[in-house]
Amino acid sequence: MTENTTLKRKKVTDEVLIARFQQGDVQAYDTLVRRYKDQLLNYVYRFVGNRNDAEDLVQETFLRVYKNKHYYKEIAKFSTWVYTIAGNLAKTELRRRKRRKIFSVSNFVNEERDYDIPDTANNPEREVDGFIKDDIIQKAIEKLPAKFKEVILLRDVQGFAYEEISQILNIPLGTVKSRVNRGRLKLQEDLKFLFEPEFQTNKESN
Amino acid sequence: MSDCDKFKPLFSSYIEGDLFPEKRKSLEDHLALCPPCARAVVRLKEMCNSLRSMQVLTTSPDFEYKLHQQIANIGNSHSIQFSIPIQNWKIPVAASLVVLVGVSVFIMVNSSDQGSVNIPARPSSTVNQVNPHNQAERSVLPGRNSDADAILIAQDSLKNDSSRGLRDKGLKLIDEK
């Protein structure tokens, strides 16, 4: 704990790095890219559901940081700023897909509750496989309305505090909490079979 | 509203340990009596744990290289953006200069014509022969088909027209005196 604290103290903060970059230090920019590229990729990927698109959007996010570095003011955390940019880009991408009608969610999710009753007899290992479980969760996340999806991703996948989410999305704290709760309830309803205690017991006995 | 619906909005805060003691107590009392809600809370906890431990993706190895290339492209596009307006400036400025020079020459020629009294006027018959306003007449003149000739004829006729005007004006003034 003490070691971690010491390490954190020694680490140059994002805000110092962006300030250096604003004064022309390109290495500071590279450090910020290295710090955030994977985090942002996970956030954007969970949002849009396509790895290549996600990587392009993260590239675009960092390009915008590069081009608009002088718009950043130290009143906000750098992470808040960069996540706001990435989130807006991801939402724009989803709207663009919707407009062009190329947005196709897998039938697995689109069909009415076609995974509510799992066929454990056919393939009992399927549900325990981490990758498949991740995939099922990912599809269910994609199915969520954007306003729930963004708070769930920021809170439960990225681990942001409610206050930070409120700043990133520029919505009141109470709205964030309410959306997190409603989003979780909706998601767990869709993923009932994965987390049903009876099902877990059956799985263990098998 | 049933008891379950009343307690549902508290589930999230409950699993995060973010409920006031009184509310937590009343929810726990309800959960003890309501197996569906108790199961929902367990599912919610499990789901949040699964969300936190989802597979972490990493960017492709050439991510930074691609980013730097794009940044370099921004630099190039900036220089293009600068050069295009400069080119766009040159064309209208050059065109304006040409027009300005043309107008100045025209004015100078006119003023010098008006200023000189010694320019003899051509006979009216010659003037009539090369009337610039008569397109058909000009185009059928023998041996005068080229543009250069047409311009010369036009200039001559303009001179003659202006000289004739001056001559008429002078004659009028003489008559008056």
mmCIF file of C-alpha atoms in Angstrom:
data_model
loop_
_atom_site.group_PDB
_atom_site.id
_atom_site.type_symbol
_atom_site.label_atom_id
_atom_site.label_comp_id
_atom_site.label_asym_id
_atom_site.label_seq_id
_atom_site.Cartn_x
_atom_site.Cartn_y
_atom_site.Cartn_z
ATOM 1 C CA MET A 1 0.000 0.000 0.000
ATOM 2 C CA THR A 2 2.789 2.401 1.018
ATOM 3 C CA GLU A 3 4.854 1.303 -1.976
ATOM 4 C CA ASN A 4 1.941 1.888 -4.286
ATOM 5 C CA THR A 5 1.372 5.329 -2.851
ATOM 6 C CA THR A 6 5.043 6.185 -3.287
ATOM 7 C CA LEU A 7 4.935 4.967 -6.883
ATOM 8 C CA LYS A 8 1.828 7.037 -7.584
ATOM 9 C CA ARG A 9 3.519 10.090 -6.115
ATOM 10 C CA LYS A 10 6.563 9.582 -8.304
ATOM 11 C CA LYS A 11 4.474 9.077 -11.433
ATOM 12 C CA VAL A 12 3.959 12.203 -13.474
ATOM 13 C CA THR A 13 0.276 13.022 -13.549
ATOM 14 C CA ASP A 14 -1.742 13.179 -16.760
ATOM 15 C CA GLU A 15 -2.399 16.838 -16.140
ATOM 16 C CA VAL A 16 1.317 17.608 -15.970
ATOM 17 C CA LEU A 17 1.867 15.641 -19.173
ATOM 18 C CA ILE A 18 -0.860 17.426 -21.115
ATOM 19 C CA ALA A 19 0.491 20.766 -19.861
ATOM 20 C CA ARG A 20 3.929 19.786 -21.183
ATOM 21 C CA PHE A 21 2.393 18.726 -24.464
ATOM 22 C CA GLN A 22 0.595 22.045 -24.733
ATOM 23 C CA GLN A 23 4.021 23.647 -24.543
ATOM 24 C CA GLY A 24 5.289 21.481 -27.383
ATOM 25 C CA ASP A 25 6.656 18.375 -25.642
ATOM 26 C CA VAL A 26 5.622 15.580 -28.024
ATOM 27 C CA GLN A 27 7.093 12.898 -25.746
ATOM 28 C CA ALA A 28 4.528 13.853 -23.114
ATOM 29 C CA TYR A 29 1.827 13.213 -25.707
ATOM 30 C CA ASP A 30 3.308 9.781 -26.480
ATOM 31 C CA THR A 31 3.264 8.932 -22.775
ATOM 32 C CA LEU A 32 -0.404 9.856 -22.563
ATOM 33 C CA VAL A 33 -1.140 7.711 -25.610
ATOM 34 C CA ARG A 34 0.617 4.739 -24.015
ATOM 35 C CA ARG A 35 -1.282 5.250 -20.773
ATOM 36 C CA TYR A 36 -4.719 5.423 -22.282
ATOM 37 C CA LYS A 37 -4.729 3.510 -25.574
ATOM 38 C CA ASP A 38 -5.732 0.125 -24.119
ATOM 39 C CA GLN A 39 -8.232 1.507 -21.629
ATOM 40 C CA LEU A 40 -9.907 3.496 -24.360
ATOM 41 C CA LEU A 41 -9.861 0.554 -26.745
ATOM 42 C CA ASN A 42 -11.749 -1.563 -24.213
ATOM 43 C CA TYR A 43 -14.235 1.205 -23.539
ATOM 44 C CA VAL A 44 -14.905 1.922 -27.210
ATOM 45 C CA TYR A 45 -14.910 -1.749 -28.200
ATOM 46 C CA ARG A 46 -17.559 -2.557 -25.582
ATOM 47 C CA PHE A 47 -19.508 0.373 -26.973
ATOM 48 C CA VAL A 48 -19.410 -0.351 -30.710
ATOM 49 C CA GLY A 49 -18.767 -4.111 -30.656
ATOM 50 C CA ASN A 50 -16.213 -4.145 -33.445
ATOM 51 C CA ARG A 51 -12.501 -4.267 -32.752
ATOM 52 C CA ASN A 52 -11.299 -2.583 -35.945
ATOM 53 C CA ASP A 53 -13.804 0.231 -35.649
ATOM 54 C CA ALA A 54 -12.870 0.604 -31.988
ATOM 55 C CA GLU A 55 -9.184 0.919 -32.811
ATOM 56 C CA ASP A 56 -9.926 3.499 -35.506
ATOM 57 C CA LEU A 57 -12.034 5.471 -33.062
ATOM 58 C CA VAL A 58 -9.277 5.410 -30.446
ATOM 59 C CA GLN A 59 -6.857 6.666 -33.107
ATOM 60 C CA GLU A 60 -9.299 9.440 -33.904
ATOM 61 C CA THR A 61 -9.592 10.249 -30.206
ATOM 62 C CA PHE A 62 -5.834 10.732 -29.881
ATOM 63 C CA LEU A 63 -5.744 12.739 -33.098
ATOM 64 C CA ARG A 64 -8.340 15.071 -31.633
ATOM 65 C CA VAL A 65 -6.312 15.356 -28.462
ATOM 66 C CA TYR A 66 -3.324 16.282 -30.631
ATOM 67 C CA LYS A 67 -5.200 18.817 -32.719
ATOM 68 C CA ASN A 68 -7.195 20.350 -29.869
ATOM 69 C CA LYS A 69 -4.616 20.239 -27.110
ATOM 70 C CA HIS A 70 -5.145 23.930 -26.353
ATOM 71 C CA TYR A 71 -8.826 23.360 -25.642
ATOM 72 C CA TYR A 72 -7.962 21.288 -22.597
ATOM 73 C CA LYS A 73 -8.231 23.295 -19.397
ATOM 74 C CA GLU A 74 -6.860 22.030 -16.129
ATOM 75 C CA ILE A 75 -10.212 22.422 -14.382
ATOM 76 C CA ALA A 76 -11.037 18.852 -15.502
ATOM 77 C CA LYS A 77 -9.012 15.674 -15.253
ATOM 78 C CA PHE A 78 -7.328 14.578 -18.454
ATOM 79 C CA SER A 79 -9.038 11.175 -18.198
ATOM 80 C CA THR A 80 -12.434 12.892 -18.084
ATOM 81 C CA TRP A 81 -11.592 14.878 -21.204
ATOM 82 C CA VAL A 82 -10.220 11.971 -23.219
ATOM 83 C CA TYR A 83 -13.086 9.649 -22.245
ATOM 84 C CA THR A 84 -15.591 12.328 -23.224
ATOM 85 C CA ILE A 85 -13.999 12.571 -26.668
ATOM 86 C CA ALA A 86 -13.902 8.787 -27.111
ATOM 87 C CA GLY A 87 -17.479 8.334 -25.873
ATOM 88 C CA ASN A 88 -18.796 11.023 -28.201
ATOM 89 C CA LEU A 89 -17.005 9.452 -31.139
ATOM 90 C CA ALA A 90 -18.406 6.031 -30.244
ATOM 91 C CA LYS A 91 -21.940 7.409 -29.985
ATOM 92 C CA THR A 92 -21.549 9.210 -33.309
ATOM 93 C CA GLU A 93 -20.354 5.959 -34.886
ATOM 94 C CA LEU A 94 -23.429 4.125 -33.590
ATOM 95 C CA ARG A 95 -25.729 6.851 -34.915
ATOM 96 C CA ARG A 96 -23.928 6.740 -38.266
ATOM 97 C CA ARG A 97 -24.413 2.975 -38.451
ATOM 98 C CA LYS A 98 -28.051 3.337 -37.568
ATOM 99 C CA ARG A 99 -28.550 5.932 -40.292
ATOM 100 C CA ARG A 100 -26.840 3.782 -42.886
ATOM 101 C CA LYS A 101 -28.682 0.730 -41.623
ATOM 102 C CA ILE A 102 -25.543 -1.313 -41.477
ATOM 103 C CA PHE A 103 -25.898 -1.817 -37.767
ATOM 104 C CA SER A 104 -26.538 -5.502 -37.321
ATOM 105 C CA VAL A 105 -26.653 -6.970 -33.877
ATOM 106 C CA SER A 106 -26.262 -10.719 -33.826
ATOM 107 C CA ASN A 107 -29.478 -12.704 -34.080
ATOM 108 C CA PHE A 108 -28.471 -14.271 -30.837
ATOM 109 C CA VAL A 109 -29.317 -11.049 -29.075
ATOM 110 C CA ASN A 110 -32.025 -9.810 -31.399
ATOM 111 C CA GLU A 111 -34.195 -12.870 -31.098
ATOM 112 C CA GLU A 112 -36.702 -12.819 -28.294
ATOM 113 C CA ARG A 113 -35.024 -14.356 -25.282
ATOM 114 C CA ASP A 114 -33.441 -17.131 -27.316
ATOM 115 C CA TYR A 115 -30.892 -17.648 -24.589
ATOM 116 C CA ASP A 116 -33.164 -17.558 -21.571
ATOM 117 C CA ILE A 117 -33.288 -21.326 -21.344
ATOM 118 C CA PRO A 118 -29.780 -22.688 -21.803
ATOM 119 C CA ASP A 119 -29.394 -26.090 -23.350
ATOM 120 C CA THR A 120 -26.886 -27.465 -20.859
ATOM 121 C CA ALA A 121 -27.384 -31.047 -22.038
ATOM 122 C CA ASN A 122 -26.036 -30.336 -25.511
ATOM 123 C CA ASN A 123 -22.958 -28.409 -24.542
ATOM 124 C CA PRO A 124 -22.419 -28.076 -20.795
ATOM 125 C CA GLU A 125 -18.988 -26.536 -21.163
ATOM 126 C CA ARG A 126 -20.161 -23.698 -23.332
ATOM 127 C CA GLU A 127 -21.375 -21.431 -20.542
ATOM 128 C CA VAL A 128 -18.335 -21.920 -18.366
ATOM 129 C CA ASP A 129 -15.961 -20.932 -21.071
ATOM 130 C CA GLY A 130 -14.763 -17.457 -20.211
ATOM 131 C CA PHE A 131 -14.524 -16.229 -23.772
ATOM 132 C CA ILE A 132 -18.019 -17.308 -24.652
ATOM 133 C CA LYS A 133 -19.322 -15.821 -21.450
ATOM 134 C CA ASP A 134 -17.589 -12.561 -22.324
ATOM 135 C CA ASP A 135 -19.078 -12.727 -25.765
ATOM 136 C CA ILE A 136 -22.583 -13.256 -24.408
ATOM 137 C CA ILE A 137 -22.151 -10.340 -22.009
ATOM 138 C CA GLN A 138 -20.750 -8.192 -24.820
ATOM 139 C CA LYS A 139 -23.766 -8.914 -27.023
ATOM 140 C CA ALA A 140 -26.114 -8.047 -24.168
ATOM 141 C CA ILE A 141 -24.213 -4.777 -23.562
ATOM 142 C CA GLU A 142 -24.523 -3.904 -27.242
ATOM 143 C CA LYS A 143 -28.254 -4.426 -26.973
ATOM 144 C CA LEU A 144 -28.572 -1.832 -24.196
ATOM 145 C CA PRO A 145 -29.742 1.680 -25.084
ATOM 146 C CA ALA A 146 -26.735 4.045 -25.377
ATOM 147 C CA LYS A 147 -27.610 6.004 -22.232
ATOM 148 C CA PHE A 148 -27.438 2.837 -20.109
ATOM 149 C CA LYS A 149 -24.558 1.333 -22.014
ATOM 150 C CA GLU A 150 -22.228 4.277 -21.416
ATOM 151 C CA VAL A 151 -22.785 4.386 -17.654
ATOM 152 C CA ILE A 152 -22.456 0.624 -17.280
ATOM 153 C CA LEU A 153 -19.217 0.603 -19.229
ATOM 154 C CA LEU A 154 -17.752 3.517 -17.319
ATOM 155 C CA ARG A 155 -18.833 2.232 -13.917
ATOM 156 C CA ASP A 156 -18.617 -1.552 -14.112
ATOM 157 C CA VAL A 157 -16.068 -2.186 -16.853
ATOM 158 C CA GLN A 158 -13.791 0.847 -16.497
ATOM 159 C CA GLY A 159 -14.308 1.346 -12.771
ATOM 160 C CA PHE A 160 -14.890 5.127 -12.722
ATOM 161 C CA ALA A 161 -16.374 6.852 -9.688
ATOM 162 C CA TYR A 162 -19.898 8.211 -10.052
ATOM 163 C CA GLU A 163 -18.620 11.798 -9.845
ATOM 164 C CA GLU A 164 -16.199 11.219 -12.713
ATOM 165 C CA ILE A 165 -18.924 9.615 -14.833
ATOM 166 C CA SER A 166 -21.084 12.636 -14.145
ATOM 167 C CA GLN A 167 -18.288 14.886 -15.461
ATOM 168 C CA ILE A 168 -17.491 12.705 -18.475
ATOM 169 C CA LEU A 169 -21.112 12.545 -19.592
ATOM 170 C CA ASN A 170 -21.984 16.003 -18.319
ATOM 171 C CA ILE A 171 -25.127 14.779 -16.544
ATOM 172 C CA PRO A 172 -26.166 15.140 -12.878
ATOM 173 C CA LEU A 173 -24.847 12.663 -10.323
ATOM 174 C CA GLY A 174 -28.360 11.467 -9.466
ATOM 175 C CA THR A 175 -29.025 10.696 -13.130
ATOM 176 C CA VAL A 176 -25.812 8.664 -13.302
ATOM 177 C CA LYS A 177 -26.800 6.576 -10.275
ATOM 178 C CA SER A 178 -30.304 6.037 -11.556
ATOM 179 C CA ARG A 179 -29.047 5.012 -15.011
ATOM 180 C CA VAL A 180 -26.453 2.658 -13.538
ATOM 181 C CA ASN A 181 -29.146 0.945 -11.502
ATOM 182 C CA ARG A 182 -31.625 0.692 -14.364
ATOM 183 C CA GLY A 183 -28.920 -0.420 -16.791
ATOM 184 C CA ARG A 184 -27.720 -3.144 -14.447
ATOM 185 C CA LEU A 185 -31.250 -4.421 -13.830
ATOM 186 C CA LYS A 186 -31.910 -4.532 -17.556
ATOM 187 C CA LEU A 187 -28.614 -6.273 -18.239
ATOM 188 C CA GLN A 188 -29.050 -8.877 -15.507
ATOM 189 C CA GLU A 189 -32.554 -9.539 -16.790
ATOM 190 C CA ASP A 190 -31.082 -10.243 -20.241
ATOM 191 C CA LEU A 191 -28.306 -12.361 -18.752
ATOM 192 C CA LYS A 192 -30.497 -14.131 -16.226
ATOM 193 C CA PHE A 193 -29.454 -17.620 -17.250
ATOM 194 C CA LEU A 194 -25.747 -16.829 -16.860
ATOM 195 C CA PHE A 195 -26.056 -15.705 -13.258
ATOM 196 C CA GLU A 196 -29.050 -17.691 -12.027
ATOM 197 C CA PRO A 197 -28.111 -19.311 -8.667
ATOM 198 C CA GLU A 198 -30.034 -22.520 -9.537
ATOM 199 C CA PHE A 199 -28.250 -22.758 -12.818
ATOM 200 C CA GLN A 200 -24.905 -22.256 -11.104
ATOM 201 C CA THR A 201 -25.766 -25.108 -8.698
ATOM 202 C CA ASN A 202 -26.748 -27.379 -11.606
ATOM 203 C CA LYS A 203 -23.529 -26.530 -13.368
ATOM 204 C CA GLU A 204 -21.456 -27.389 -10.319
ATOM 205 C CA SER A 205 -23.264 -30.713 -9.790
ATOM 206 C CA ASN A 206 -22.701 -31.609 -13.474
ATOM 207 C CA MET B 1 -46.427 -0.302 -6.464
ATOM 208 C CA SER B 2 -45.449 -3.651 -4.966
ATOM 209 C CA ASP B 3 -42.751 -3.994 -2.344
ATOM 210 C CA CYS B 4 -40.431 -5.552 -4.927
ATOM 211 C CA ASP B 5 -40.783 -2.576 -7.276
ATOM 212 C CA LYS B 6 -40.137 -0.272 -4.350
ATOM 213 C CA PHE B 7 -36.892 -2.033 -3.451
ATOM 214 C CA LYS B 8 -35.548 -2.667 -6.960
ATOM 215 C CA PRO B 9 -34.015 0.821 -7.363
ATOM 216 C CA LEU B 10 -31.948 0.168 -4.235
ATOM 217 C CA PHE B 11 -30.271 -3.024 -5.469
ATOM 218 C CA SER B 12 -27.336 -1.293 -7.132
ATOM 219 C CA SER B 13 -26.503 0.893 -4.171
ATOM 220 C CA TYR B 14 -26.946 -2.100 -1.881
ATOM 221 C CA ILE B 15 -24.382 -4.269 -3.650
ATOM 222 C CA GLU B 16 -21.979 -1.329 -3.650
ATOM 223 C CA GLY B 17 -22.508 -0.829 0.102
ATOM 224 C CA ASP B 18 -23.760 2.652 -0.599
ATOM 225 C CA LEU B 19 -27.093 2.588 1.296
ATOM 226 C CA PHE B 20 -27.978 4.407 4.474
ATOM 227 C CA PRO B 21 -28.289 1.957 7.421
ATOM 228 C CA GLU B 22 -32.090 2.312 7.717
ATOM 229 C CA LYS B 23 -32.655 1.682 4.033
ATOM 230 C CA ARG B 24 -30.223 -1.217 4.036
ATOM 231 C CA LYS B 25 -32.030 -2.769 6.977
ATOM 232 C CA SER B 26 -35.452 -2.501 5.346
ATOM 233 C CA LEU B 27 -34.089 -3.954 2.088
ATOM 234 C CA GLU B 28 -32.456 -6.853 3.896
ATOM 235 C CA ASP B 29 -35.740 -7.536 5.685
ATOM 236 C CA HIS B 30 -37.467 -7.645 2.320
ATOM 237 C CA LEU B 31 -34.815 -9.900 0.776
ATOM 238 C CA ALA B 32 -35.206 -12.345 3.642
ATOM 239 C CA LEU B 33 -38.898 -12.705 2.756
ATOM 240 C CA CYS B 34 -38.678 -12.454 -1.042
ATOM 241 C CA PRO B 35 -36.619 -15.165 -2.815
ATOM 242 C CA PRO B 36 -37.021 -13.643 -6.339
ATOM 243 C CA CYS B 37 -35.543 -10.329 -5.146
ATOM 244 C CA ALA B 38 -32.809 -12.160 -3.217
ATOM 245 C CA ARG B 39 -31.910 -14.060 -6.387
ATOM 246 C CA ALA B 40 -31.938 -10.839 -8.407
ATOM 247 C CA VAL B 41 -29.471 -9.274 -5.973
ATOM 248 C CA VAL B 42 -27.169 -12.308 -6.204
ATOM 249 C CA ARG B 43 -27.360 -12.197 -10.009
ATOM 250 C CA LEU B 44 -26.599 -8.493 -9.974
ATOM 251 C CA LYS B 45 -23.508 -9.042 -7.820
ATOM 252 C CA GLU B 46 -22.296 -11.858 -10.044
ATOM 253 C CA MET B 47 -22.884 -9.826 -13.143
ATOM 254 C CA CYS B 48 -20.953 -6.816 -11.824
ATOM 255 C CA ASN B 49 -18.037 -9.096 -10.937
ATOM 256 C CA SER B 50 -18.120 -10.569 -14.435
ATOM 257 C CA LEU B 51 -18.186 -7.112 -16.011
ATOM 258 C CA ARG B 52 -15.120 -6.096 -14.015
ATOM 259 C CA SER B 53 -13.225 -9.209 -15.013
ATOM 260 C CA MET B 54 -14.043 -9.140 -18.709
ATOM 261 C CA GLN B 55 -11.264 -9.942 -21.110
ATOM 262 C CA VAL B 56 -8.954 -6.951 -21.571
ATOM 263 C CA LEU B 57 -8.109 -6.075 -25.154
ATOM 264 C CA THR B 58 -4.849 -4.473 -26.185
ATOM 265 C CA THR B 59 -4.228 -2.236 -29.160
ATOM 266 C CA SER B 60 -2.413 -3.660 -32.175
ATOM 267 C CA PRO B 61 1.408 -3.390 -32.136
ATOM 268 C CA ASP B 62 1.423 -0.774 -34.893
ATOM 269 C CA PHE B 63 -1.124 1.440 -33.156
ATOM 270 C CA GLU B 64 1.359 4.176 -32.278
ATOM 271 C CA TYR B 65 3.072 3.965 -35.662
ATOM 272 C CA LYS B 66 -0.279 4.460 -37.415
ATOM 273 C CA LEU B 67 -1.116 7.328 -35.091
ATOM 274 C CA HIS B 68 2.170 9.077 -35.857
ATOM 275 C CA GLN B 69 1.508 8.633 -39.567
ATOM 276 C CA GLN B 70 -1.875 10.253 -39.169
ATOM 277 C CA ILE B 71 -0.303 13.097 -37.222
ATOM 278 C CA ALA B 72 2.216 13.564 -40.026
ATOM 279 C CA ASN B 73 -0.697 13.679 -42.474
ATOM 280 C CA ILE B 74 -2.291 16.435 -40.421
ATOM 281 C CA GLY B 75 0.948 18.410 -40.877
ATOM 282 C CA ASN B 76 0.852 17.857 -44.628
ATOM 283 C CA SER B 77 -2.798 18.712 -44.945
ATOM 284 C CA HIS B 78 -2.105 21.916 -42.988
ATOM 285 C CA SER B 79 0.504 22.966 -45.514
ATOM 286 C CA ILE B 80 -1.921 22.179 -48.339
ATOM 287 C CA GLN B 81 -4.610 24.175 -46.619
ATOM 288 C CA PHE B 82 -2.191 27.111 -46.462
ATOM 289 C CA SER B 83 -1.105 26.859 -50.064
ATOM 290 C CA ILE B 84 -4.612 26.640 -51.480
ATOM 291 C CA PRO B 85 -5.775 29.983 -50.079
ATOM 292 C CA ILE B 86 -2.563 31.631 -51.310
ATOM 293 C CA GLN B 87 -3.177 30.293 -54.804
ATOM 294 C CA ASN B 88 -6.756 31.371 -54.583
ATOM 295 C CA TRP B 89 -5.615 34.842 -53.597
ATOM 296 C CA LYS B 90 -3.258 35.139 -56.539
ATOM 297 C CA ILE B 91 -5.838 34.480 -59.220
ATOM 298 C CA PRO B 92 -8.345 37.186 -58.268
ATOM 299 C CA VAL B 93 -5.548 39.655 -57.493
ATOM 300 C CA ALA B 94 -3.969 39.054 -60.914
ATOM 301 C CA ALA B 95 -7.348 39.325 -62.618
ATOM 302 C CA SER B 96 -8.105 42.558 -60.749
ATOM 303 C CA LEU B 97 -4.723 43.970 -61.771
ATOM 304 C CA VAL B 98 -5.338 43.131 -65.422
ATOM 305 C CA VAL B 99 -8.763 44.776 -65.296
ATOM 306 C CA LEU B 100 -7.318 47.788 -63.465
ATOM 307 C CA VAL B 101 -4.513 48.216 -65.988
ATOM 308 C CA GLY B 102 -6.972 47.851 -68.856
ATOM 309 C CA VAL B 103 -9.328 50.454 -67.408
ATOM 310 C CA SER B 104 -6.417 52.840 -66.690
ATOM 311 C CA VAL B 105 -5.102 52.491 -70.237
ATOM 312 C CA PHE B 106 -8.574 53.095 -71.596
ATOM 313 C CA ILE B 107 -9.008 56.202 -69.442
ATOM 314 C CA MET B 108 -5.546 57.470 -70.365
ATOM 315 C CA VAL B 109 -6.181 56.954 -74.062
ATOM 316 C CA ASN B 110 -9.517 58.731 -73.787
ATOM 317 C CA SER B 111 -8.115 61.622 -71.808
ATOM 318 C CA SER B 112 -5.189 62.046 -74.218
ATOM 319 C CA ASP B 113 -7.671 62.063 -77.118
ATOM 320 C CA GLN B 114 -9.755 64.713 -75.404
ATOM 321 C CA GLY B 115 -6.676 66.769 -74.507
ATOM 322 C CA SER B 116 -5.141 66.888 -78.017
ATOM 323 C CA VAL B 117 -6.730 69.305 -80.387
ATOM 324 C CA ASN B 118 -4.538 68.412 -83.355
ATOM 325 C CA ILE B 119 -5.883 64.960 -84.009
ATOM 326 C CA PRO B 120 -7.475 65.148 -87.377
ATOM 327 C CA ALA B 121 -10.859 63.647 -87.804
ATOM 328 C CA ARG B 122 -11.308 60.988 -90.375
ATOM 329 C CA PRO B 123 -13.804 61.477 -93.089
ATOM 330 C CA SER B 124 -17.215 60.286 -92.021
ATOM 331 C CA SER B 125 -17.320 57.868 -94.904
ATOM 332 C CA THR B 126 -14.377 55.922 -93.426
ATOM 333 C CA VAL B 127 -16.023 55.863 -90.039
ATOM 334 C CA ASN B 128 -19.182 54.498 -91.459
ATOM 335 C CA GLN B 129 -17.278 51.852 -93.299
ATOM 336 C CA VAL B 130 -15.909 50.323 -90.069
ATOM 337 C CA ASN B 131 -18.809 50.694 -87.711
ATOM 338 C CA PRO B 132 -17.890 48.466 -84.717
ATOM 339 C CA HIS B 133 -21.473 48.075 -83.588
ATOM 340 C CA ASN B 134 -22.387 46.371 -86.792
ATOM 341 C CA GLN B 135 -21.257 42.797 -86.245
ATOM 342 C CA ALA B 136 -22.510 41.508 -89.545
ATOM 343 C CA GLU B 137 -20.820 44.243 -91.502
ATOM 344 C CA ARG B 138 -17.520 43.669 -89.721
ATOM 345 C CA SER B 139 -17.498 39.960 -90.289
ATOM 346 C CA VAL B 140 -18.099 40.284 -94.039
ATOM 347 C CA LEU B 141 -15.342 42.800 -94.693
ATOM 348 C CA PRO B 142 -12.932 41.330 -97.238
ATOM 349 C CA GLY B 143 -9.491 40.565 -95.826
ATOM 350 C CA ARG B 144 -10.497 41.591 -92.290
ATOM 351 C CA ASN B 145 -11.512 38.310 -90.817
ATOM 352 C CA SER B 146 -8.868 37.860 -88.139
ATOM 353 C CA ASP B 147 -9.474 38.949 -84.536
ATOM 354 C CA ALA B 148 -6.455 41.237 -84.561
ATOM 355 C CA ASP B 149 -7.882 43.088 -87.527
ATOM 356 C CA ALA B 150 -11.238 43.323 -85.855
ATOM 357 C CA ILE B 151 -9.646 44.840 -82.754
ATOM 358 C CA LEU B 152 -7.714 47.365 -84.842
ATOM 359 C CA ILE B 153 -10.870 48.362 -86.650
ATOM 360 C CA ALA B 154 -12.712 48.711 -83.378
ATOM 361 C CA GLN B 155 -9.949 50.866 -81.870
ATOM 362 C CA ASP B 156 -9.842 53.069 -84.975
ATOM 363 C CA SER B 157 -13.536 53.545 -84.981
ATOM 364 C CA LEU B 158 -13.532 54.369 -81.263
ATOM 365 C CA LYS B 159 -10.832 56.981 -81.863
ATOM 366 C CA ASN B 160 -12.728 58.369 -84.794
ATOM 367 C CA ASP B 161 -15.933 58.394 -82.839
ATOM 368 C CA SER B 162 -14.355 60.282 -79.982
ATOM 369 C CA SER B 163 -12.516 62.646 -82.405
ATOM 370 C CA ARG B 164 -15.747 63.266 -84.232
ATOM 371 C CA GLY B 165 -17.416 64.013 -80.933
ATOM 372 C CA LEU B 166 -14.703 66.490 -80.047
ATOM 373 C CA ARG B 167 -14.813 68.029 -83.487
ATOM 374 C CA ASP B 168 -18.586 68.471 -83.243
ATOM 375 C CA LYS B 169 -18.234 69.913 -79.773
ATOM 376 C CA GLY B 170 -15.540 72.339 -81.003
ATOM 377 C CA LEU B 171 -17.665 73.413 -83.940
ATOM 378 C CA LYS B 172 -20.572 74.036 -81.602
ATOM 379 C CA LEU B 173 -18.376 76.194 -79.333
ATOM 380 C CA ILE B 174 -17.088 78.170 -82.349
ATOM 381 C CA ASP B 175 -20.642 78.747 -83.519
ATOM 382 C CA GLU B 176 -21.670 79.973 -80.093
ATOM 383 C CA LYS B 177 -18.748 82.418 -79.943
#
